[in-house]
Short mmCIF file of C-alpha atoms and ligand atoms in Angstrom, two decimals:
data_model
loop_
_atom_site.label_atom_id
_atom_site.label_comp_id
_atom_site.label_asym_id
_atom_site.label_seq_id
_atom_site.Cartn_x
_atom_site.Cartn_y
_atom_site.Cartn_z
CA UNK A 5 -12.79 4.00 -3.83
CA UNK A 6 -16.12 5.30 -3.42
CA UNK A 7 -17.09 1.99 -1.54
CA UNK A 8 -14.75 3.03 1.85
CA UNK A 9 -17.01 5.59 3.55
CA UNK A 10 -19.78 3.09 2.98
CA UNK A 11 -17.88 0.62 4.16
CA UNK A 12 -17.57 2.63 7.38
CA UNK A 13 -21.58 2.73 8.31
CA UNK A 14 -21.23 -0.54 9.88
CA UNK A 15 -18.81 0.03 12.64
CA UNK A 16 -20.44 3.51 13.20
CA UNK A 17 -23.90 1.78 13.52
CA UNK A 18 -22.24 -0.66 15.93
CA UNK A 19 -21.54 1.90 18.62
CA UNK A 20 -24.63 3.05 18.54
CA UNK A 21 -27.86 1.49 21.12
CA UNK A 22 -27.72 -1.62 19.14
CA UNK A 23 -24.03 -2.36 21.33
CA UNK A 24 -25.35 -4.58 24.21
CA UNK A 25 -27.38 -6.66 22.20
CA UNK A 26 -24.74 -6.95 19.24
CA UNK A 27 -21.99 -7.70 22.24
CA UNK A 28 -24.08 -10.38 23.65
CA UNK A 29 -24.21 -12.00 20.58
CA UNK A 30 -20.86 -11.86 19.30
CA UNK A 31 -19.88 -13.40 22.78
CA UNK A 32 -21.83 -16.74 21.76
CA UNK A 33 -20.92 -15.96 18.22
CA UNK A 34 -17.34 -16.54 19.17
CA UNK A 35 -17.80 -20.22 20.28
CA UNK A 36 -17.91 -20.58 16.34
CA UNK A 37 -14.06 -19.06 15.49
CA UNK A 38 -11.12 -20.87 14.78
CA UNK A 39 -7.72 -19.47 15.25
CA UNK A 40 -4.86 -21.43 13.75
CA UNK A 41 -0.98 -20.08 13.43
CA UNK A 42 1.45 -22.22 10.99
CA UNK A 43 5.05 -21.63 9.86
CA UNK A 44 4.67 -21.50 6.22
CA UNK A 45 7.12 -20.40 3.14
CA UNK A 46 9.00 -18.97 5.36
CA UNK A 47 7.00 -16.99 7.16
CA UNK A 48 3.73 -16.57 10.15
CA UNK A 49 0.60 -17.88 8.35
CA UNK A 50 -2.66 -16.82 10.59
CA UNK A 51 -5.93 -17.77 10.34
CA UNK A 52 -9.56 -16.89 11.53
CA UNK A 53 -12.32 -18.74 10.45
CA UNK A 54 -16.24 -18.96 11.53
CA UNK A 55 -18.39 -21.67 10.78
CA UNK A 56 -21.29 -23.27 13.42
CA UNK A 57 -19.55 -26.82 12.36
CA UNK A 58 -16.08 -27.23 13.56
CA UNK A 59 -14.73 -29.97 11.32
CA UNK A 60 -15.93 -27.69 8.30
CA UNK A 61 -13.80 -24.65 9.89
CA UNK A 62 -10.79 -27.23 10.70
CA UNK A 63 -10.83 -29.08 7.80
CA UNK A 64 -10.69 -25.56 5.62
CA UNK A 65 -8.09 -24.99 7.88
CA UNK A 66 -5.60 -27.51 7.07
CA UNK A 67 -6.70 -27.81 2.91
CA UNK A 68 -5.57 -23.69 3.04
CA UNK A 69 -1.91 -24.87 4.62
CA UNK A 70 -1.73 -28.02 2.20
CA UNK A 71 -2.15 -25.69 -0.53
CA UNK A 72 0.43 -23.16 0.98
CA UNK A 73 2.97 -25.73 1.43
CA UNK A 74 2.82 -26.93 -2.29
CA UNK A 75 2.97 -23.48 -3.58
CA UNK A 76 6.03 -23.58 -1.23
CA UNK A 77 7.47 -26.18 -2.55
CA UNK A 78 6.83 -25.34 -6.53
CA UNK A 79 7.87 -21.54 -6.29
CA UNK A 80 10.12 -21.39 -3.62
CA UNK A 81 13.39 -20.27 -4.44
CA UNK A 82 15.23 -21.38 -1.07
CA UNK A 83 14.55 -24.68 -2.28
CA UNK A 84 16.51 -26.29 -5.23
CA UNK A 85 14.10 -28.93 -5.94
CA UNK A 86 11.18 -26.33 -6.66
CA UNK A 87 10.50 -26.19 -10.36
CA UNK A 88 11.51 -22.28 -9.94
CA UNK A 89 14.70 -23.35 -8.89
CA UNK A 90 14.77 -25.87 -11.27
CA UNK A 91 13.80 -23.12 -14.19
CA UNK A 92 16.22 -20.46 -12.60
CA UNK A 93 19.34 -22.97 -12.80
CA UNK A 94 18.49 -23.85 -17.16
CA UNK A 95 16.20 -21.53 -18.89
CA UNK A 96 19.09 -19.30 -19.92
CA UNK A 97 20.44 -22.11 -22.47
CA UNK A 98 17.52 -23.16 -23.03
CA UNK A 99 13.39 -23.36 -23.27
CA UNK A 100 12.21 -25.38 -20.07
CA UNK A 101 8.36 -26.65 -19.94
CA UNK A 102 6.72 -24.72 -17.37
CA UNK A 103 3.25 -25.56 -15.36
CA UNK A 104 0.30 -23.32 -16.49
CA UNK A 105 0.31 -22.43 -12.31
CA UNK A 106 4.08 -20.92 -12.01
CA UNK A 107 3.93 -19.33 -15.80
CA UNK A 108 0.33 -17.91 -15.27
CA UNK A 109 1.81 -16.17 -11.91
CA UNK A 110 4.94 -15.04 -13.77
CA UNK A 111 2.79 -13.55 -16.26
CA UNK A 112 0.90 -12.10 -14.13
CA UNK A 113 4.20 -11.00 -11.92
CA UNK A 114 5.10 -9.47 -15.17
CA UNK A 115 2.09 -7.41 -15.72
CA UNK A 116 2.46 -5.18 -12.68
CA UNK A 117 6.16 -5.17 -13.98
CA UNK A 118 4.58 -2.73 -16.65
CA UNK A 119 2.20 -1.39 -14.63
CA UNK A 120 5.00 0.17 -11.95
CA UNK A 121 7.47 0.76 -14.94
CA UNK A 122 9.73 -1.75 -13.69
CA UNK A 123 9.78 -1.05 -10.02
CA UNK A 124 7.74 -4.16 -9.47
CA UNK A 125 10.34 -6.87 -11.36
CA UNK A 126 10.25 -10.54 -10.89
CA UNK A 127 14.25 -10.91 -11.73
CA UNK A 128 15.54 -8.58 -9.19
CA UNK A 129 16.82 -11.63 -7.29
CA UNK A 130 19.46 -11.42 -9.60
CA UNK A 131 20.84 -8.35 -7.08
CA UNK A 132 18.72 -9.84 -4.32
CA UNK A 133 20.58 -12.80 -3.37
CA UNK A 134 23.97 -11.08 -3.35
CA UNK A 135 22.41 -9.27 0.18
CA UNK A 136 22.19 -11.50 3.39
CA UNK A 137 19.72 -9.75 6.01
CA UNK A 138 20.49 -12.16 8.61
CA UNK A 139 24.56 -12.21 8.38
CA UNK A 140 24.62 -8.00 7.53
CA UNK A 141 26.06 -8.99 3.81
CA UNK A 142 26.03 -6.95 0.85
CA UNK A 143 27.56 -6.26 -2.68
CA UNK A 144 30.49 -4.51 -3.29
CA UNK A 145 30.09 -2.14 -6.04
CA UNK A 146 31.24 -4.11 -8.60
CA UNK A 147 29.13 -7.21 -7.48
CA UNK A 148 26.22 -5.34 -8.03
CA UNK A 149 26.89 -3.30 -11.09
CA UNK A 150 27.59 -6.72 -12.81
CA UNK A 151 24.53 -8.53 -11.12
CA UNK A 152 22.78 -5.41 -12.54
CA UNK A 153 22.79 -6.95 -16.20
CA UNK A 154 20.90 -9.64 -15.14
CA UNK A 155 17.65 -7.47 -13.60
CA UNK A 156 14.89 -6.74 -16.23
CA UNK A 157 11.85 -8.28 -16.37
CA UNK A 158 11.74 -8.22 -20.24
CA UNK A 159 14.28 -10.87 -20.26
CA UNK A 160 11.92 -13.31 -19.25
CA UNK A 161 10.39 -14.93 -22.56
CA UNK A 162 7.43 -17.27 -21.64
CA UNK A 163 5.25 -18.91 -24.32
CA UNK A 164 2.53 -19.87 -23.33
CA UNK A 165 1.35 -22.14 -26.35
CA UNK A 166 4.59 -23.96 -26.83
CA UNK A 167 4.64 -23.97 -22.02
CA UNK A 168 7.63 -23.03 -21.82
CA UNK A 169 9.82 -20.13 -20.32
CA UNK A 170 13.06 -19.14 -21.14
CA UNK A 171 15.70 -15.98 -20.11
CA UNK A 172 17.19 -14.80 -22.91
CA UNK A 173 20.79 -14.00 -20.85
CA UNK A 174 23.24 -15.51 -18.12
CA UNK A 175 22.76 -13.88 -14.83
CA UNK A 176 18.88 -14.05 -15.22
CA UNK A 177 17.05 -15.58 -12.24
CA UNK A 178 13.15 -14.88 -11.24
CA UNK A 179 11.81 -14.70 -7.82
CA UNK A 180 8.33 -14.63 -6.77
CA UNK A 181 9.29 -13.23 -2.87
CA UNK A 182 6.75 -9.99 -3.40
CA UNK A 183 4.19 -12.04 -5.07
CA UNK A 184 3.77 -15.29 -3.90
CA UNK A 185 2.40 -14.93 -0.58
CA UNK A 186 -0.50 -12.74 -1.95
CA UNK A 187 -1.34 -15.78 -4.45
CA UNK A 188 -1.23 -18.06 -1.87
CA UNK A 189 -3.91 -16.23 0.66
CA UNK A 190 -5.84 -15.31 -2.42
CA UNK A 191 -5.94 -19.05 -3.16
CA UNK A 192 -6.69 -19.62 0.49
CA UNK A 193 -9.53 -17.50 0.13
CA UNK A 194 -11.35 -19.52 -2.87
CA UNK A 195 -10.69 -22.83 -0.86
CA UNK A 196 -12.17 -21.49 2.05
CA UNK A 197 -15.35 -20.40 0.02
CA UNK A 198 -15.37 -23.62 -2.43
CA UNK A 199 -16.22 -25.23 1.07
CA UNK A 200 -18.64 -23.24 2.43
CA UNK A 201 -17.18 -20.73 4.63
CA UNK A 202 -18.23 -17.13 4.42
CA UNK A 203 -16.69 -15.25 6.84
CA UNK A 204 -12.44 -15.69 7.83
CA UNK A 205 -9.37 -13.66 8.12
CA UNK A 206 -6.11 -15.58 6.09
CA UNK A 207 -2.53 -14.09 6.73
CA UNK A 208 0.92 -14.62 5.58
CA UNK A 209 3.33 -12.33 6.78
CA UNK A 210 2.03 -8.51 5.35
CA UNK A 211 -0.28 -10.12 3.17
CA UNK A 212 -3.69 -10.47 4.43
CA UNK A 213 -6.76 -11.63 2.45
CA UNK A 214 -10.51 -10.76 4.51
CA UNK A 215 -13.41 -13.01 3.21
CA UNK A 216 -16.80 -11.81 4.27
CA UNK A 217 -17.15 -9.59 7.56
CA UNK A 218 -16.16 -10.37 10.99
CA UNK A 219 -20.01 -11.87 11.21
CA UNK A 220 -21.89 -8.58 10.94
CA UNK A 221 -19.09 -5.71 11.11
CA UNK A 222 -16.15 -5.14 9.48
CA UNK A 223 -13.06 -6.63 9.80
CA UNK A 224 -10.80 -4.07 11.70
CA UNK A 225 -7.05 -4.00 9.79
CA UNK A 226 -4.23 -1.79 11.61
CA UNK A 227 -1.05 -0.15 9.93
CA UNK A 228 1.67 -0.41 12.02
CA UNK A 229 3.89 2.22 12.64
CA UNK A 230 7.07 1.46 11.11
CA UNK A 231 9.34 2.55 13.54
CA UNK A 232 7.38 1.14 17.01
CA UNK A 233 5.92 -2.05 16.55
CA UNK A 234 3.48 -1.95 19.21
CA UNK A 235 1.75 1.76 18.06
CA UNK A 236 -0.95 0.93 15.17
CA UNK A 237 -1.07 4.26 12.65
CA UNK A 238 -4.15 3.90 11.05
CA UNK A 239 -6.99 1.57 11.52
CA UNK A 240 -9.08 0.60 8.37
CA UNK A 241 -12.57 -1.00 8.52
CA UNK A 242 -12.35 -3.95 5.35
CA UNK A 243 -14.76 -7.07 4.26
CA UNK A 244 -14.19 -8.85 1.29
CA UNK A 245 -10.94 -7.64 0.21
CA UNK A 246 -7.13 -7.76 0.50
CA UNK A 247 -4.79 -5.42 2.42
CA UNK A 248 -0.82 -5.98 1.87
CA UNK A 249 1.97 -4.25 3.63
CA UNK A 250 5.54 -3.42 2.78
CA UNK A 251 7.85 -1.81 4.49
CA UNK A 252 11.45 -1.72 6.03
CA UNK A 253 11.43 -2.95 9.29
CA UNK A 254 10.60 -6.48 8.45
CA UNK A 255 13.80 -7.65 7.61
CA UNK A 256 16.76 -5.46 7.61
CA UNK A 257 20.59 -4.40 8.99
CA UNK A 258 22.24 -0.87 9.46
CA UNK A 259 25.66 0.12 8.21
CA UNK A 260 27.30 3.78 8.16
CA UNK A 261 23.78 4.88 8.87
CA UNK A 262 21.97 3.16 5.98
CA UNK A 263 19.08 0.67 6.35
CA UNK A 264 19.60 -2.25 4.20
CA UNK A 265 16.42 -3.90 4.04
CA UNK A 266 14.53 -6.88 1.57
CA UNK A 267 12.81 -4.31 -1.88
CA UNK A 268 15.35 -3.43 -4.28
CA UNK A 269 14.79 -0.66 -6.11
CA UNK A 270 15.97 -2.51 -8.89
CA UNK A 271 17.36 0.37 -11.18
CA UNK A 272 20.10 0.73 -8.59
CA UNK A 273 20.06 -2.77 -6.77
CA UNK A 274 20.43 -0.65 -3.22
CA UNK A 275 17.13 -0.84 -1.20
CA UNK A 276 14.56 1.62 -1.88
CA UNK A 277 14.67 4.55 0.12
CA UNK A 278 12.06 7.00 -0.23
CA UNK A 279 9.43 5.83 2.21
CA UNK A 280 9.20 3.51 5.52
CA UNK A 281 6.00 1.52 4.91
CA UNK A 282 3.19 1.32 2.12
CA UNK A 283 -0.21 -0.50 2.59
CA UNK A 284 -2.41 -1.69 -0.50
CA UNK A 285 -6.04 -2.53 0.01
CA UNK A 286 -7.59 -3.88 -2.97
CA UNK A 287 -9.51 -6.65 -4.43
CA UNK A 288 -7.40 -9.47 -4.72
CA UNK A 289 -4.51 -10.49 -2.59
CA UNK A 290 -1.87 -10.83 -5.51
CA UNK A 291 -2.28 -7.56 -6.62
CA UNK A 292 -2.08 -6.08 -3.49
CA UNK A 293 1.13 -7.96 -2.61
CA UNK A 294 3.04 -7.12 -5.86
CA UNK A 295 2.17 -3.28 -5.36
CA UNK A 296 2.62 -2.73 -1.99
CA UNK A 297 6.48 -3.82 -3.18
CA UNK A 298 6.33 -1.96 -6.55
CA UNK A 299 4.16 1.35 -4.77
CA UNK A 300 7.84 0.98 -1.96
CA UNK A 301 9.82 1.20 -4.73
CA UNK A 302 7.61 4.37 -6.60
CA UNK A 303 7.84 6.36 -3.52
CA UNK A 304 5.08 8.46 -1.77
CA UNK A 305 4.96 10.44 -5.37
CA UNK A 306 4.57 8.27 -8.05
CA UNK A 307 2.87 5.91 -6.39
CA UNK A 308 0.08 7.48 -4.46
CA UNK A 309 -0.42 8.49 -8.40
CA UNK A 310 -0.56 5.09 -9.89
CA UNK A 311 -2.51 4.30 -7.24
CA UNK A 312 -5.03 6.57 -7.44
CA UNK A 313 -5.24 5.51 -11.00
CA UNK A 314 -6.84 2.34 -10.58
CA UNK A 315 -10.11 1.49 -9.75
CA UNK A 316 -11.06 0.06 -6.53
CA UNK A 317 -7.08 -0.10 -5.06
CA UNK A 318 -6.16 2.23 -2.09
CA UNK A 319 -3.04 2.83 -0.29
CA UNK A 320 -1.88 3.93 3.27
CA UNK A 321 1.98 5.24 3.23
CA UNK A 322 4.18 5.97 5.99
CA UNK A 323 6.54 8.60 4.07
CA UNK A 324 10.34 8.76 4.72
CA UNK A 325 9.45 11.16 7.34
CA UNK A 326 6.81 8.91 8.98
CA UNK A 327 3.90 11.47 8.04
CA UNK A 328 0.90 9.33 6.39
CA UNK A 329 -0.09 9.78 3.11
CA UNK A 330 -3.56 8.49 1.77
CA UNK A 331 -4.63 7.29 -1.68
CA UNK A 332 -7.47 9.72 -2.74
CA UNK A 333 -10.38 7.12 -1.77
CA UNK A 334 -8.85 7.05 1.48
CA UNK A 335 -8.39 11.16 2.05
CA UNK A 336 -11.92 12.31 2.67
CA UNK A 337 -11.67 9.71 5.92
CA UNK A 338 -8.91 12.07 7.64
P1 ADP B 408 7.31 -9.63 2.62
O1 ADP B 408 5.87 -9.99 2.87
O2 ADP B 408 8.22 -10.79 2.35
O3 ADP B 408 7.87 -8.64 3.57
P2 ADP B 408 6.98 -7.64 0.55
O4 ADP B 408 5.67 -7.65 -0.10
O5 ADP B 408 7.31 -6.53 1.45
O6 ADP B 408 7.25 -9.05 1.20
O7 ADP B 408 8.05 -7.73 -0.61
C1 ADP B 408 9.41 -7.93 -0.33
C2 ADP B 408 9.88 -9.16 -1.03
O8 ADP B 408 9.70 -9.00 -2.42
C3 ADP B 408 11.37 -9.38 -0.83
O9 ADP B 408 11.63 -10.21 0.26
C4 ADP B 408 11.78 -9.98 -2.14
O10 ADP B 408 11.54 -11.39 -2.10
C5 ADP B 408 10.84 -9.38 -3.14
N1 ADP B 408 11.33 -8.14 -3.79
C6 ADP B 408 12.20 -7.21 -3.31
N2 ADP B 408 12.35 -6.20 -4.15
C7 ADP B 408 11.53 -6.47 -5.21
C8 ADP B 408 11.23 -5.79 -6.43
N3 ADP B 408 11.76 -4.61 -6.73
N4 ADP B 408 10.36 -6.38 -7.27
C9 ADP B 408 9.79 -7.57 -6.98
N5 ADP B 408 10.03 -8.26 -5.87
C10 ADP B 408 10.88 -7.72 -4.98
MG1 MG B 409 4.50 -7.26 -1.59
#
């Protein structure tokens, strides 16, 4: 991305003679942030947001966790009203009316299906609920090699004219876990700007959407190292985009020395193994959540490849041996 070392003059500029001055006015600055954390779809929702008017910064505030909670309640799958659950538990017999929202992110779930070759794949629930993080469950071989049939993305038939989606076998159920979040702080983002506000930080879980700049620098975004929470790895100056992390310490157990964590690699339906943590950073919060899960599953190899294949996406990986790899926007920096 030939944008990042530009993107770095601003925090090099800031430690420069202009730093008492600039400190002095963040300091007053500040009295116009709002911090707000929220349990949402499951997971920590945090937000920043500046603006001189309070009740515009609060009021943003609560329409961006309104919005989360719907999306919640539509696409959640731990939910058995939500029209996904709904979908998942008919649209094997038959075609089932869909809204434009949930098909138009399936679709769109479905493109970075083909993009990562399948690594990305909205049905690999179909393995995915057979493994309980919590309770150190799993599949027995034959639990999984049968649940197996049911992974593929391609058996997903929407039609858009007729609105309507339907899986064309038994076994077949979608999940929108490595997408959703990314939609919903993307969406976060445009409510925030429909009313006004310029500069804000929106989180949920490892997906993090930046709009603006921290009010005259860049936002400062740290990788965590996988394997000590408290030790950041890499530290990347970002405004106006969307950084999303996977990796395999956020939910996880150990048996006979394996780490059984939440992305399937879902050509085997075992957790992928090949690397500890990957970090997207690109334009829009959706695509940066479904990669960072379909990049996991590519490995350091493949997917620092794809990566470097499209335009204005970077990535930060934490290898299976915890060295860092860089996308090749990202190299010159180190
Ligand atoms: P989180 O923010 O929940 O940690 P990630 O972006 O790391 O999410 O993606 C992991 C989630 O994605 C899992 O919890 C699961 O819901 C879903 N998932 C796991 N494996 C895959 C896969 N191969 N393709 C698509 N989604 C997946
Ligand atoms: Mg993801």
């Amino acid at each position: 991305m030939d944008g990042f070392p530009r993107r770095w003059l601003p925090a090099v500029w800031f430690s420069g003679s202009m730093l008492p001055f600039l400190m002095f006015f963040c300091a007053v600055a500040g009295a116009e942030w709002h911090y707000r954390d929220a349990t949402v779809m499951g997971t920590l929702v945090q937000l920043q947001v500046w603006h001189e008017d309070p009740s515009v910064a609060n009021a943003g505030i609560e329409a961006v966790l309104a919005d989360m909670r719907r999306i919640d309640a539509g696409m959640s799958t731990y939910r058995d009203d939500s029209e996904l659950s709904r979908i998942n538990a008919a649209a094997a017999r038959q075609p089932i009316p869909i809204s434009d929202e949930l098909g138009g992110l399936i679709a769109r779930a479905m493109e970075f299906s083909r993009l990562t070759d399948g690594a990305f794949d909205v049905t690999y629930a179909s393995v995915g609920y057979l493994y309980d993080y919590r309770e150190g469950v799993r599949p027995d071989h034959a639990a999984l090699e049968d649940a197996l049939q049911g992974v593929d993305y391609r058996h997903v038939a929407l039609d858009p004219e007729r609105g309507t989606i339907a899986y064309r076998q038994e076994g077949v159920r979608v999940d929108l876990g490595g997408i959703a979040k990314g939609y919903a702080v993307e969406r976060g983002a445009e409510i925030l700007r429909s009313r006004g506000i310029e500069h804000a930080q929106i989180s949920a879980g490892g997906d993090t959407r930046l709009v603006g700049d921290r009010r005259g620098r860049p936002w400062l975004v740290g990788v965590r190292d996988p394997r000590d929470r408290a030790r950041i790895v890499a530290q990347l100056p970002l405004m106006d985009e969307a950084i999303s992390t996977s990796g395999d310490y956020e939910r996880y157990f150990e048996a006979d020395g394996v780490r059984y964590h939440h992305i399937i690699d879902p050509g085997s339906g075992e957790s992928a193994s090949g690397v500890r943590s990957v970090s997207i950073i690109g334009p829009d919060a959706t695509l940066t959540d479904a990669l960072s899960t379909g990049v996991f599953v590519l490995g350091a190899e493949r997917g620092v490849e794809l990566v470097n294949s499209l335009p204005g996406v970077e990535a930060v990986i934490v290898d299976g041996d915890g060295n860092l790899r860089f996308s090749s926007g990202l190299e010159q920096q180190h």
